[in-house]
C-alpha cells in the first residue's frame, strides 16, 4: 500500500521542528526507563493511585443540551517521579461535558488529545457535543500535560515519554473518579497521538473497558524514523548530542530492554519500507544510504531504584557527586584557576577538535536513528506494556495510506492484542482526520 500524497504535502506546509532541545537529560531518561518498568506492569500499579484520589470541579457552564464542568487535580506523576514534569503541567486539567437528559445508563468516554489539539474546543466541537446528540453519551476531555500554557511542539525526545507516563496515571485517576460517581459504562478514545495515549492508559486499567484508538498503531518508533514526521525531527541536534555525550551510547543504550520481533529490525527492512515516502519527499541517494544501515545495540542493565527518585546508582545525588569532585580537586592541591593559562587554551582547542571528529563520523546518522528507534520502542511499544483485560472491546480505526503512522516493519496490534478488531479507512492520515470524524464517533 502506498502513502497519501496529501499527508506528504501537508507535512511540507508545516515548518515546526520536533525535539529542538535534543534527547533530554540523560538522568531524566534513566528515571523514565525505570518508571516504565513499573507502569508497564498492571499488577504492580494497582496501588499507585488511591481510589479516593482528590479531583476538583471549579466551574460549570449550562448550555441547551449539556452542562460543561471544568476540573483539575494534581498529576500523580509528580508524586511518583518528582520534578520530571514541567511546573506548568503538575496540575492536570479536564472538561466534563454531560447531557442534561440521559438516554440509557450514564455512559462516559474519555478523549485524549492529538498532536496540536490545545485546550478543549476541537474535541468538544467535533466529538463530544455530537456524541451527546447522537448517543446521549457524556465526554471527559483531558488536557495533554505539555499543552497546558505551553507550545505543543515537544522540545525533547524525553518529553514524549513523560507525557505518556503522566496520561496513564491521570486517566486512572479520572476512571476511578467517574466510577465512584456512578457513571457507567466507561470507555476511552483519541485520534492520532490521542489514540496512542488512550491505548497506553487502557493497558494499565484493571477492568474490561472499551477502547477506540483512531489513526494510531503499536509504537511511536516508526512515526519518528520512517514516517513523514521523521523529516520534522531535528536530527542535526540529536546527532551532535549523541556524538559528544558518550552517556547515550555507553549507558542509556544498555538500559533498553525491549526485545520483540521488531526490535532494531528496521535496519534490514528500512530500504524497501521507505521507498514510497522517499519517492514523494525526494530523499537523496546519500541520505538513503545513511538510513539503510542500522547498528544493533544489545546488553541489559539494571537501573538502581534511586534513579526513579532522582539519585544516582549509588544513592548519592548530584550534590554529593559535586562535593566529592570538589574535595578530590582540593586534596590534590590544585584547582582549575591554578593551571597555566596555556593549558586552558590547549584543552579547549583539543575538546573542539575531538567533538568535531565525533560529529563527522560517517556512521553517526544511522546510529542516531537506531538509538531513536531503541528509546522509542522502550517507552512506547505496546508490547512493553500489559495486554488490556478484554481485547474484544477494542476497535482500532486505521487509514490505509497513512504516511504519519507507518505499519510496515513493526508488530501489528492484532499480534500484540489478540482478539482486537481493526477497521481500515480509505485514504491517509489527514483526509481521515478532516472527513471521518463521524466514523470515529
CSV table of C-alpha atoms in Angstrom, one decimal:
chain,number,residue,atom,x,y,z
A,1,UNK,CA,0.0,0.0,0.0
A,2,UNK,CA,1.3,3.4,-0.9
A,3,UNK,CA,1.2,6.6,1.2
A,4,UNK,CA,-1.1,9.5,0.9
A,5,UNK,CA,0.2,12.4,-1.1
A,6,UNK,CA,-2.0,14.7,0.9
A,7,UNK,CA,-0.2,13.6,4.1
A,8,UNK,CA,3.2,14.4,2.4
A,9,UNK,CA,2.0,17.7,1.1
A,10,UNK,CA,0.5,18.8,4.4
A,11,UNK,CA,3.7,17.9,6.3
A,12,UNK,CA,5.7,20.1,3.8
A,13,UNK,CA,3.5,23.1,4.6
A,14,UNK,CA,4.4,22.9,8.3
A,15,UNK,CA,7.6,24.4,9.4
A,16,UNK,CA,7.6,23.1,13.0
A,17,UNK,CA,10.7,21.2,14.1
A,18,UNK,CA,10.4,18.4,16.6
A,19,UNK,CA,12.8,17.8,19.5
A,20,UNK,CA,14.8,21.0,19.1
A,21,UNK,CA,16.3,20.6,22.5
A,22,UNK,CA,17.6,17.1,21.8
A,23,UNK,CA,17.2,13.8,23.6
A,24,UNK,CA,16.6,15.3,27.1
A,25,UNK,CA,18.8,15.0,30.2
A,26,UNK,CA,20.4,11.5,30.5
A,27,UNK,CA,19.4,11.3,34.1
A,28,UNK,CA,15.8,12.0,33.2
A,29,UNK,CA,15.9,9.2,30.6
A,30,UNK,CA,17.2,6.8,33.2
A,31,UNK,CA,14.4,7.7,35.6
A,32,UNK,CA,11.8,7.4,32.8
A,33,UNK,CA,13.1,3.9,31.8
A,34,UNK,CA,13.0,2.8,35.4
A,35,UNK,CA,9.4,4.1,35.8
A,36,UNK,CA,8.4,2.4,32.5
A,37,UNK,CA,9.2,-1.0,34.1
A,38,UNK,CA,6.7,-0.2,36.8
A,39,UNK,CA,4.0,1.4,34.7
A,40,UNK,CA,4.3,-1.4,32.2
A,41,UNK,CA,3.1,-4.0,34.7
A,42,UNK,CA,-0.6,-3.6,35.6
A,43,UNK,CA,-0.5,-5.7,38.7
A,44,UNK,CA,2.4,-3.6,40.2
A,45,UNK,CA,0.4,-0.4,39.5
A,46,UNK,CA,-2.8,-1.3,41.3
A,47,UNK,CA,-1.9,0.7,44.4
A,48,UNK,CA,-0.1,3.6,42.7
A,49,UNK,CA,-3.3,5.8,42.5
A,50,UNK,CA,-5.6,5.7,45.6
A,51,UNK,CA,-9.3,5.0,45.0
A,52,UNK,CA,-10.2,8.4,46.6
A,53,UNK,CA,-7.5,10.5,44.8
A,54,UNK,CA,-8.8,14.1,45.1
A,55,UNK,CA,-10.4,15.6,42.0
A,56,UNK,CA,-12.0,19.0,41.9
A,57,UNK,CA,-14.5,20.8,39.7
A,58,UNK,CA,-14.3,24.6,39.9
A,59,UNK,CA,-16.6,25.9,37.1
A,60,UNK,CA,-19.9,24.9,35.4
A,61,UNK,CA,-21.5,26.3,32.3
A,62,UNK,CA,-25.1,25.5,31.2
A,63,UNK,CA,-25.9,25.0,27.6
A,64,UNK,CA,-29.1,24.0,25.8
A,65,UNK,CA,-28.1,20.3,25.5
A,66,UNK,CA,-25.5,19.9,28.2
A,67,UNK,CA,-23.5,21.0,31.3
A,68,UNK,CA,-19.8,21.7,30.9
A,69,UNK,CA,-17.8,21.3,34.1
A,70,UNK,CA,-14.1,22.4,34.3
A,71,UNK,CA,-12.0,20.5,36.7
A,72,UNK,CA,-8.4,19.8,37.9
A,73,UNK,CA,-6.2,17.6,40.1
A,74,UNK,CA,-2.5,17.1,40.8
A,75,UNK,CA,-0.9,14.7,38.4
A,76,UNK,CA,0.2,11.5,40.2
A,77,UNK,CA,3.4,11.5,38.2
A,78,UNK,CA,4.6,14.5,40.3
A,79,UNK,CA,4.3,12.3,43.4
A,80,UNK,CA,6.0,9.2,41.9
A,81,UNK,CA,8.7,10.9,39.8
A,82,UNK,CA,9.2,14.3,41.4
A,83,UNK,CA,10.3,17.1,39.2
A,84,UNK,CA,10.1,15.2,35.9
A,85,UNK,CA,7.0,17.3,34.8
A,86,UNK,CA,7.3,21.0,33.9
A,87,UNK,CA,5.9,23.1,36.7
A,88,UNK,CA,3.0,24.2,34.4
A,89,UNK,CA,1.9,20.6,33.9
A,90,UNK,CA,1.8,19.5,37.5
A,91,UNK,CA,-1.9,20.5,37.7
A,92,UNK,CA,-3.9,18.3,35.3
A,93,UNK,CA,-7.0,20.0,33.8
A,94,UNK,CA,-10.1,18.5,32.2
A,95,UNK,CA,-13.5,19.4,30.9
A,96,UNK,CA,-16.5,17.1,31.6
A,97,UNK,CA,-19.4,17.5,29.2
A,98,UNK,CA,-22.6,15.9,30.5
A,99,UNK,CA,-26.0,15.7,28.7
A,100,UNK,CA,-29.0,17.3,30.5
A,101,UNK,CA,-31.0,14.2,29.9
A,102,UNK,CA,-29.5,10.7,29.8
A,103,UNK,CA,-30.9,8.2,27.3
A,104,UNK,CA,-29.8,5.0,28.9
A,105,UNK,CA,-27.4,4.4,31.9
A,106,UNK,CA,-24.8,7.2,32.2
A,107,UNK,CA,-22.0,6.3,29.8
A,108,UNK,CA,-18.8,8.4,29.6
A,109,UNK,CA,-16.0,8.4,27.1
A,110,UNK,CA,-12.6,9.9,27.9
A,111,UNK,CA,-11.0,11.6,24.9
A,112,UNK,CA,-7.2,12.2,24.9
A,113,UNK,CA,-5.8,14.9,22.7
A,114,UNK,CA,-3.9,14.5,19.4
A,115,UNK,CA,-0.9,16.5,18.3
A,116,UNK,CA,-1.6,20.2,18.4
A,117,UNK,CA,-5.1,19.8,19.9
A,118,UNK,CA,-4.8,22.5,22.5
A,119,UNK,CA,-7.4,23.0,25.2
A,120,UNK,CA,-10.8,21.5,24.5
A,121,UNK,CA,-12.5,23.3,21.6
A,122,UNK,CA,-11.7,20.8,18.9
A,123,UNK,CA,-12.7,17.7,20.7
A,124,UNK,CA,-15.7,19.4,22.2
A,125,UNK,CA,-17.0,20.6,18.8
A,126,UNK,CA,-16.1,17.6,16.6
A,127,UNK,CA,-16.7,14.7,19.1
A,128,UNK,CA,-18.3,15.5,22.5
A,129,UNK,CA,-21.2,17.7,21.6
A,130,UNK,CA,-22.3,15.5,18.6
A,131,UNK,CA,-22.0,12.3,20.8
A,132,UNK,CA,-24.5,13.8,23.2
A,133,UNK,CA,-26.9,14.4,20.4
A,134,UNK,CA,-26.3,11.0,18.7
A,135,UNK,CA,-25.9,8.7,21.6
A,136,UNK,CA,-26.7,10.6,24.8
A,137,UNK,CA,-23.1,9.9,25.9
A,138,UNK,CA,-21.0,12.2,28.1
A,139,UNK,CA,-17.4,13.0,27.3
A,140,UNK,CA,-14.4,13.9,29.5
A,141,UNK,CA,-11.7,15.8,27.8
A,142,UNK,CA,-8.2,15.6,29.4
A,143,UNK,CA,-5.6,18.2,28.5
A,144,UNK,CA,-2.2,16.9,27.5
A,145,UNK,CA,0.5,17.8,30.1
A,146,UNK,CA,2.7,19.7,27.7
A,147,UNK,CA,-0.2,21.6,26.1
A,148,UNK,CA,-1.1,23.5,29.3
A,149,UNK,CA,0.2,27.0,28.8
A,150,UNK,CA,2.9,25.6,26.5
A,151,UNK,CA,3.5,25.2,22.8
A,152,UNK,CA,2.6,21.7,21.5
A,153,UNK,CA,5.9,21.0,19.8
A,154,UNK,CA,7.8,18.7,22.2
A,155,UNK,CA,11.2,20.1,23.0
A,156,UNK,CA,13.0,16.9,23.9
A,157,UNK,CA,12.5,13.3,23.0
A,158,UNK,CA,12.1,12.5,26.7
A,159,UNK,CA,9.1,14.9,26.9
A,160,UNK,CA,7.0,12.4,24.8
A,161,UNK,CA,7.8,9.6,27.4
A,162,UNK,CA,7.0,11.9,30.3
A,163,UNK,CA,3.7,12.8,28.6
A,164,UNK,CA,2.8,9.1,28.2
A,165,UNK,CA,3.5,8.3,31.9
A,166,UNK,CA,1.5,11.3,33.1
A,167,UNK,CA,-1.5,10.5,30.9
A,168,UNK,CA,-1.6,6.8,32.0
A,169,UNK,CA,-1.8,7.8,35.7
A,170,UNK,CA,-4.1,10.8,35.1
A,171,UNK,CA,-6.5,8.6,33.1
A,172,UNK,CA,-6.5,6.1,36.0
A,173,UNK,CA,-7.5,9.0,38.4
A,174,UNK,CA,-10.4,10.0,36.1
A,175,UNK,CA,-11.7,6.5,35.5
A,176,UNK,CA,-11.8,5.8,39.3
A,177,UNK,CA,-13.4,9.2,39.9
A,178,UNK,CA,-16.1,8.5,37.3
A,179,UNK,CA,-16.7,5.0,38.6
A,180,UNK,CA,-17.0,6.4,42.1
A,181,UNK,CA,-19.6,9.0,40.9
A,182,UNK,CA,-21.8,6.2,39.5
A,183,UNK,CA,-21.1,6.7,35.7
A,184,UNK,CA,-21.1,3.6,33.6
A,185,UNK,CA,-20.1,2.2,31.1
A,186,UNK,CA,-16.7,3.9,30.7
A,187,UNK,CA,-14.6,4.0,27.6
A,188,UNK,CA,-11.5,5.7,26.1
A,189,UNK,CA,-10.7,7.1,22.7
A,190,UNK,CA,-8.4,9.5,20.9
A,191,UNK,CA,-7.2,10.4,17.4
A,192,UNK,CA,-3.6,10.2,16.2
A,193,UNK,CA,-1.4,10.7,19.3
A,194,UNK,CA,-4.5,10.8,21.4
A,195,UNK,CA,-5.5,7.3,20.3
A,196,UNK,CA,-2.0,6.1,21.1
A,197,UNK,CA,-2.1,7.6,24.6
A,198,UNK,CA,-5.6,6.2,25.2
A,199,UNK,CA,-4.2,2.7,24.3
A,200,UNK,CA,-1.4,3.1,26.8
A,201,UNK,CA,-3.9,4.2,29.5
A,202,UNK,CA,-6.1,1.1,28.9
A,203,UNK,CA,-3.2,-1.3,29.3
A,204,UNK,CA,-3.0,-0.1,32.9
A,205,UNK,CA,-6.7,-0.3,33.8
A,206,UNK,CA,-7.5,-3.4,35.8
A,207,UNK,CA,-11.0,-3.9,34.4
A,208,UNK,CA,-12.6,-4.6,31.0
A,209,UNK,CA,-13.0,-1.3,29.2
A,210,UNK,CA,-13.9,-0.3,25.6
A,211,UNK,CA,-11.2,1.4,23.6
A,212,UNK,CA,-11.3,3.0,20.2
A,213,UNK,CA,-7.9,4.3,19.1
A,214,UNK,CA,-8.1,6.2,15.8
A,215,UNK,CA,-5.2,6.7,13.5
A,216,UNK,CA,-2.6,5.2,15.9
A,217,UNK,CA,-0.7,1.9,16.0
A,218,UNK,CA,1.6,-0.2,18.1
A,219,UNK,CA,4.7,2.0,18.6
A,220,UNK,CA,5.9,5.6,18.1
A,221,UNK,CA,9.3,4.5,16.8
A,222,UNK,CA,8.2,4.2,13.1
A,223,UNK,CA,6.5,7.6,13.4
A,224,UNK,CA,9.7,9.4,14.0
A,225,UNK,CA,12.1,7.2,12.0
A,226,UNK,CA,10.3,6.3,8.8
A,227,UNK,CA,7.1,8.3,8.7
A,228,UNK,CA,6.7,11.8,7.2
A,229,UNK,CA,7.2,13.3,10.7
A,230,UNK,CA,10.8,12.0,10.6
A,231,UNK,CA,11.5,14.9,8.3
A,232,UNK,CA,10.5,17.3,11.0
A,233,UNK,CA,12.9,15.8,13.6
A,234,UNK,CA,15.9,18.0,14.4
A,235,UNK,CA,18.4,15.3,13.6
A,236,UNK,CA,21.4,17.6,13.5
A,237,UNK,CA,21.0,18.5,17.2
A,238,UNK,CA,20.2,14.8,18.1
A,239,UNK,CA,23.3,13.6,16.2
A,240,UNK,CA,25.5,16.2,17.8
A,241,UNK,CA,24.4,15.3,21.4
A,242,UNK,CA,24.7,11.6,20.7
A,243,UNK,CA,28.2,12.1,19.4
A,244,UNK,CA,29.5,14.4,22.1
A,245,UNK,CA,27.9,12.9,25.2
A,246,UNK,CA,29.1,9.3,25.5
A,247,UNK,CA,26.5,8.5,28.1
A,248,UNK,CA,23.8,7.9,25.5
A,249,UNK,CA,25.9,5.3,23.7
A,250,UNK,CA,27.7,3.8,26.7
A,251,UNK,CA,24.9,3.8,29.3
A,252,UNK,CA,21.5,4.7,28.1
A,253,UNK,CA,21.5,2.2,25.2
A,254,UNK,CA,22.3,-0.6,27.6
A,255,UNK,CA,19.1,0.2,29.5
A,256,UNK,CA,16.9,-0.6,26.5
A,257,UNK,CA,15.2,-3.9,27.3
A,258,UNK,CA,12.5,-4.2,24.6
A,259,UNK,CA,13.4,-7.3,22.5
A,260,UNK,CA,10.3,-8.0,20.4
A,261,UNK,CA,10.5,-9.4,16.9
A,262,UNK,CA,10.7,-5.9,15.5
A,263,UNK,CA,13.4,-4.6,17.9
A,264,UNK,CA,16.0,-2.8,15.9
A,265,UNK,CA,14.6,-4.7,12.9
A,266,UNK,CA,14.2,-1.6,10.8
A,267,UNK,CA,17.8,-1.7,9.8
A,268,UNK,CA,17.2,-4.7,7.5
A,269,UNK,CA,13.8,-3.5,6.1
A,270,UNK,CA,14.2,0.2,6.1
A,271,UNK,CA,15.3,0.5,2.5
A,272,UNK,CA,12.3,-1.1,1.0
A,273,UNK,CA,9.9,0.3,3.6
A,274,UNK,CA,10.9,3.9,2.9
A,275,UNK,CA,10.6,3.7,-0.9
A,276,UNK,CA,7.2,5.4,-1.2
A,277,UNK,CA,8.0,8.3,1.2
A,278,UNK,CA,11.5,8.7,-0.3
A,279,UNK,CA,10.0,9.0,-3.7
A,280,UNK,CA,7.4,11.5,-2.6
A,281,UNK,CA,9.8,13.5,-0.4
A,282,UNK,CA,12.8,13.5,-2.7
A,283,UNK,CA,15.2,11.8,-0.3
A,284,UNK,CA,18.7,11.7,-2.0
A,285,UNK,CA,20.7,8.6,-2.5
A,286,UNK,CA,23.2,9.6,0.1
A,287,UNK,CA,20.5,10.1,2.7
A,288,UNK,CA,19.1,6.7,1.9
A,289,UNK,CA,22.4,5.0,2.3
A,290,UNK,CA,22.8,6.6,5.6
A,291,UNK,CA,19.5,5.3,6.9
A,292,UNK,CA,19.7,1.9,5.2
A,293,UNK,CA,22.3,0.6,7.7
A,294,UNK,CA,21.4,0.3,11.4
A,295,UNK,CA,23.7,-0.7,14.2
A,296,UNK,CA,22.3,-3.1,16.6
A,297,UNK,CA,22.7,-2.4,20.3
A,298,UNK,CA,22.4,-5.0,22.9
A,299,UNK,CA,23.0,-5.7,26.6
A,300,UNK,CA,20.9,-5.2,29.6
A,301,UNK,CA,21.4,-3.3,32.8
A,302,UNK,CA,19.5,-2.9,36.0
A,303,UNK,CA,18.8,0.7,36.9
A,304,UNK,CA,19.0,1.4,40.6
A,305,UNK,CA,15.8,2.1,42.5
A,306,UNK,CA,17.2,5.5,43.4
A,307,UNK,CA,17.1,6.6,39.7
A,308,UNK,CA,13.3,6.8,40.0
A,309,UNK,CA,13.5,9.4,42.6
A,310,UNK,CA,16.5,11.3,41.2
A,311,UNK,CA,19.5,9.8,42.9
A,312,UNK,CA,22.4,8.1,41.2
A,313,UNK,CA,23.1,4.3,41.1
A,314,UNK,CA,25.0,4.6,44.4
A,315,UNK,CA,22.2,6.5,46.1
A,316,UNK,CA,24.1,9.9,46.0
A,317,UNK,CA,22.5,12.8,44.3
A,318,UNK,CA,24.1,15.4,42.1
A,319,UNK,CA,25.1,17.5,45.1
A,320,UNK,CA,27.0,14.5,46.6
A,321,UNK,CA,28.9,13.9,43.4
A,322,UNK,CA,29.8,17.6,43.1
A,323,UNK,CA,31.0,17.7,46.7
A,324,UNK,CA,33.1,14.6,46.1
A,325,UNK,CA,34.6,16.1,42.9
A,326,UNK,CA,35.5,19.4,44.7
A,327,UNK,CA,37.0,17.7,47.6
A,328,UNK,CA,39.2,15.5,45.4
A,329,UNK,CA,40.4,18.5,43.5
A,330,UNK,CA,41.3,20.3,46.7
A,331,UNK,CA,43.0,17.3,48.2
A,332,UNK,CA,45.4,17.3,45.2
A,333,UNK,CA,46.3,20.9,46.0
A,334,UNK,CA,45.3,22.1,42.5
A,335,UNK,CA,42.4,23.9,41.0
A,336,UNK,CA,41.3,25.0,37.5
A,337,UNK,CA,42.3,28.5,38.3
A,338,UNK,CA,45.8,27.5,39.2
A,339,UNK,CA,46.6,25.8,35.9
A,340,UNK,CA,48.7,27.7,33.4
A,341,UNK,CA,46.7,29.8,31.0
A,342,UNK,CA,48.1,28.0,28.0
A,343,UNK,CA,46.8,24.7,29.2
A,344,UNK,CA,43.2,26.1,29.3
A,345,UNK,CA,43.5,27.2,25.7
A,346,UNK,CA,45.1,23.9,24.5
A,347,UNK,CA,42.5,21.9,26.4
A,348,UNK,CA,39.7,23.9,24.8
A,349,UNK,CA,41.1,23.5,21.3
A,350,UNK,CA,41.6,19.8,21.9
A,351,UNK,CA,38.0,19.4,23.0
A,352,UNK,CA,36.7,21.3,19.9
A,353,UNK,CA,38.8,19.1,17.6
A,354,UNK,CA,37.6,15.9,19.4
A,355,UNK,CA,34.0,17.0,19.3
A,356,UNK,CA,34.3,17.9,15.6
A,357,UNK,CA,35.7,14.5,14.8
A,358,UNK,CA,33.0,12.7,16.7
A,359,UNK,CA,30.2,14.7,14.9
A,360,UNK,CA,31.6,14.0,11.5
A,361,UNK,CA,31.9,10.2,11.7
A,362,UNK,CA,30.1,8.6,8.7
A,363,UNK,CA,28.0,6.2,10.8
A,364,UNK,CA,26.6,9.0,13.1
A,365,UNK,CA,23.2,9.4,11.3
A,366,UNK,CA,22.4,5.7,11.3
A,367,UNK,CA,23.5,5.4,14.9
A,368,UNK,CA,21.2,8.2,15.9
A,369,UNK,CA,18.2,6.8,14.1
A,370,UNK,CA,18.9,3.4,15.6
A,371,UNK,CA,19.1,5.0,19.1
A,372,UNK,CA,15.8,6.8,18.4
A,373,UNK,CA,14.1,3.6,17.5
A,374,UNK,CA,15.5,1.9,20.6
A,375,UNK,CA,14.4,4.6,23.1
A,376,UNK,CA,11.0,5.0,21.4
A,377,UNK,CA,10.3,1.2,21.5
A,378,UNK,CA,11.4,1.0,25.1
A,379,UNK,CA,8.9,3.6,26.3
A,380,UNK,CA,6.1,3.5,23.6
A,381,UNK,CA,5.9,-0.1,22.2
A,382,UNK,CA,2.6,-1.7,23.3
A,383,UNK,CA,4.4,-5.0,23.7
A,384,UNK,CA,6.3,-3.4,26.6
A,385,UNK,CA,3.0,-2.9,28.5
A,386,UNK,CA,0.3,-5.2,29.9
A,387,UNK,CA,-2.3,-6.6,27.5
A,388,UNK,CA,-5.7,-5.0,28.1
A,389,UNK,CA,-8.1,-7.1,30.2
A,390,UNK,CA,-10.6,-7.7,27.4
A,391,UNK,CA,-9.2,-7.1,23.9
A,392,UNK,CA,-12.6,-7.9,22.3
A,393,UNK,CA,-13.7,-4.5,23.5
A,394,UNK,CA,-11.1,-2.8,21.3
A,395,UNK,CA,-11.8,-1.4,17.8
A,396,UNK,CA,-8.8,0.2,16.1
A,397,UNK,CA,-9.5,2.6,13.2
A,398,UNK,CA,-6.7,2.9,10.7
A,399,UNK,CA,-6.1,4.8,7.4
A,400,UNK,CA,-4.9,2.5,4.7
A,401,UNK,CA,-2.4,5.1,3.2
A,402,UNK,CA,-1.3,6.7,6.4
A,403,UNK,CA,2.1,8.3,5.9
A,404,UNK,CA,2.3,9.6,9.5
A,405,UNK,CA,1.8,6.1,11.2
A,406,UNK,CA,3.8,3.5,9.2
A,407,UNK,CA,2.7,0.0,9.9
A,408,UNK,CA,5.4,-1.8,7.9
A,409,UNK,CA,8.2,-3.4,9.8
A,410,UNK,CA,6.6,-3.2,13.3
A,411,UNK,CA,4.4,-5.6,15.1
A,412,UNK,CA,0.7,-5.2,14.5
A,413,UNK,CA,-1.8,-4.5,17.2
A,414,UNK,CA,-3.5,-7.8,16.4
A,415,UNK,CA,-0.3,-9.7,17.2
A,416,UNK,CA,0.1,-7.8,20.5
A,417,UNK,CA,-3.6,-7.8,21.4
A,418,UNK,CA,-5.1,-11.0,20.0
A,419,UNK,CA,-8.9,-10.5,19.7
A,420,UNK,CA,-9.0,-6.8,18.9
A,421,UNK,CA,-10.7,-5.6,15.8
A,422,UNK,CA,-9.0,-3.3,13.2
A,423,UNK,CA,-11.1,-1.3,10.7
A,424,UNK,CA,-9.5,0.4,7.7
A,425,UNK,CA,-10.5,3.6,6.0
A,426,UNK,CA,-9.5,4.6,2.5
A,427,UNK,CA,-7.1,7.5,2.3
A,428,UNK,CA,-4.4,8.9,4.6
A,429,UNK,CA,-4.0,10.4,8.0
A,430,UNK,CA,-5.0,14.0,7.1
A,431,UNK,CA,-8.1,13.1,5.0
A,432,UNK,CA,-9.3,10.8,7.7
A,433,UNK,CA,-9.0,13.4,10.3
A,434,UNK,CA,-10.7,16.0,8.3
A,435,UNK,CA,-13.6,13.9,6.9
A,436,UNK,CA,-14.1,10.8,9.0
A,437,UNK,CA,-15.0,12.3,12.5
A,438,UNK,CA,-18.4,10.6,12.1
A,439,UNK,CA,-16.7,7.2,11.7
A,440,UNK,CA,-14.6,7.9,14.8
A,441,UNK,CA,-17.7,8.7,16.8
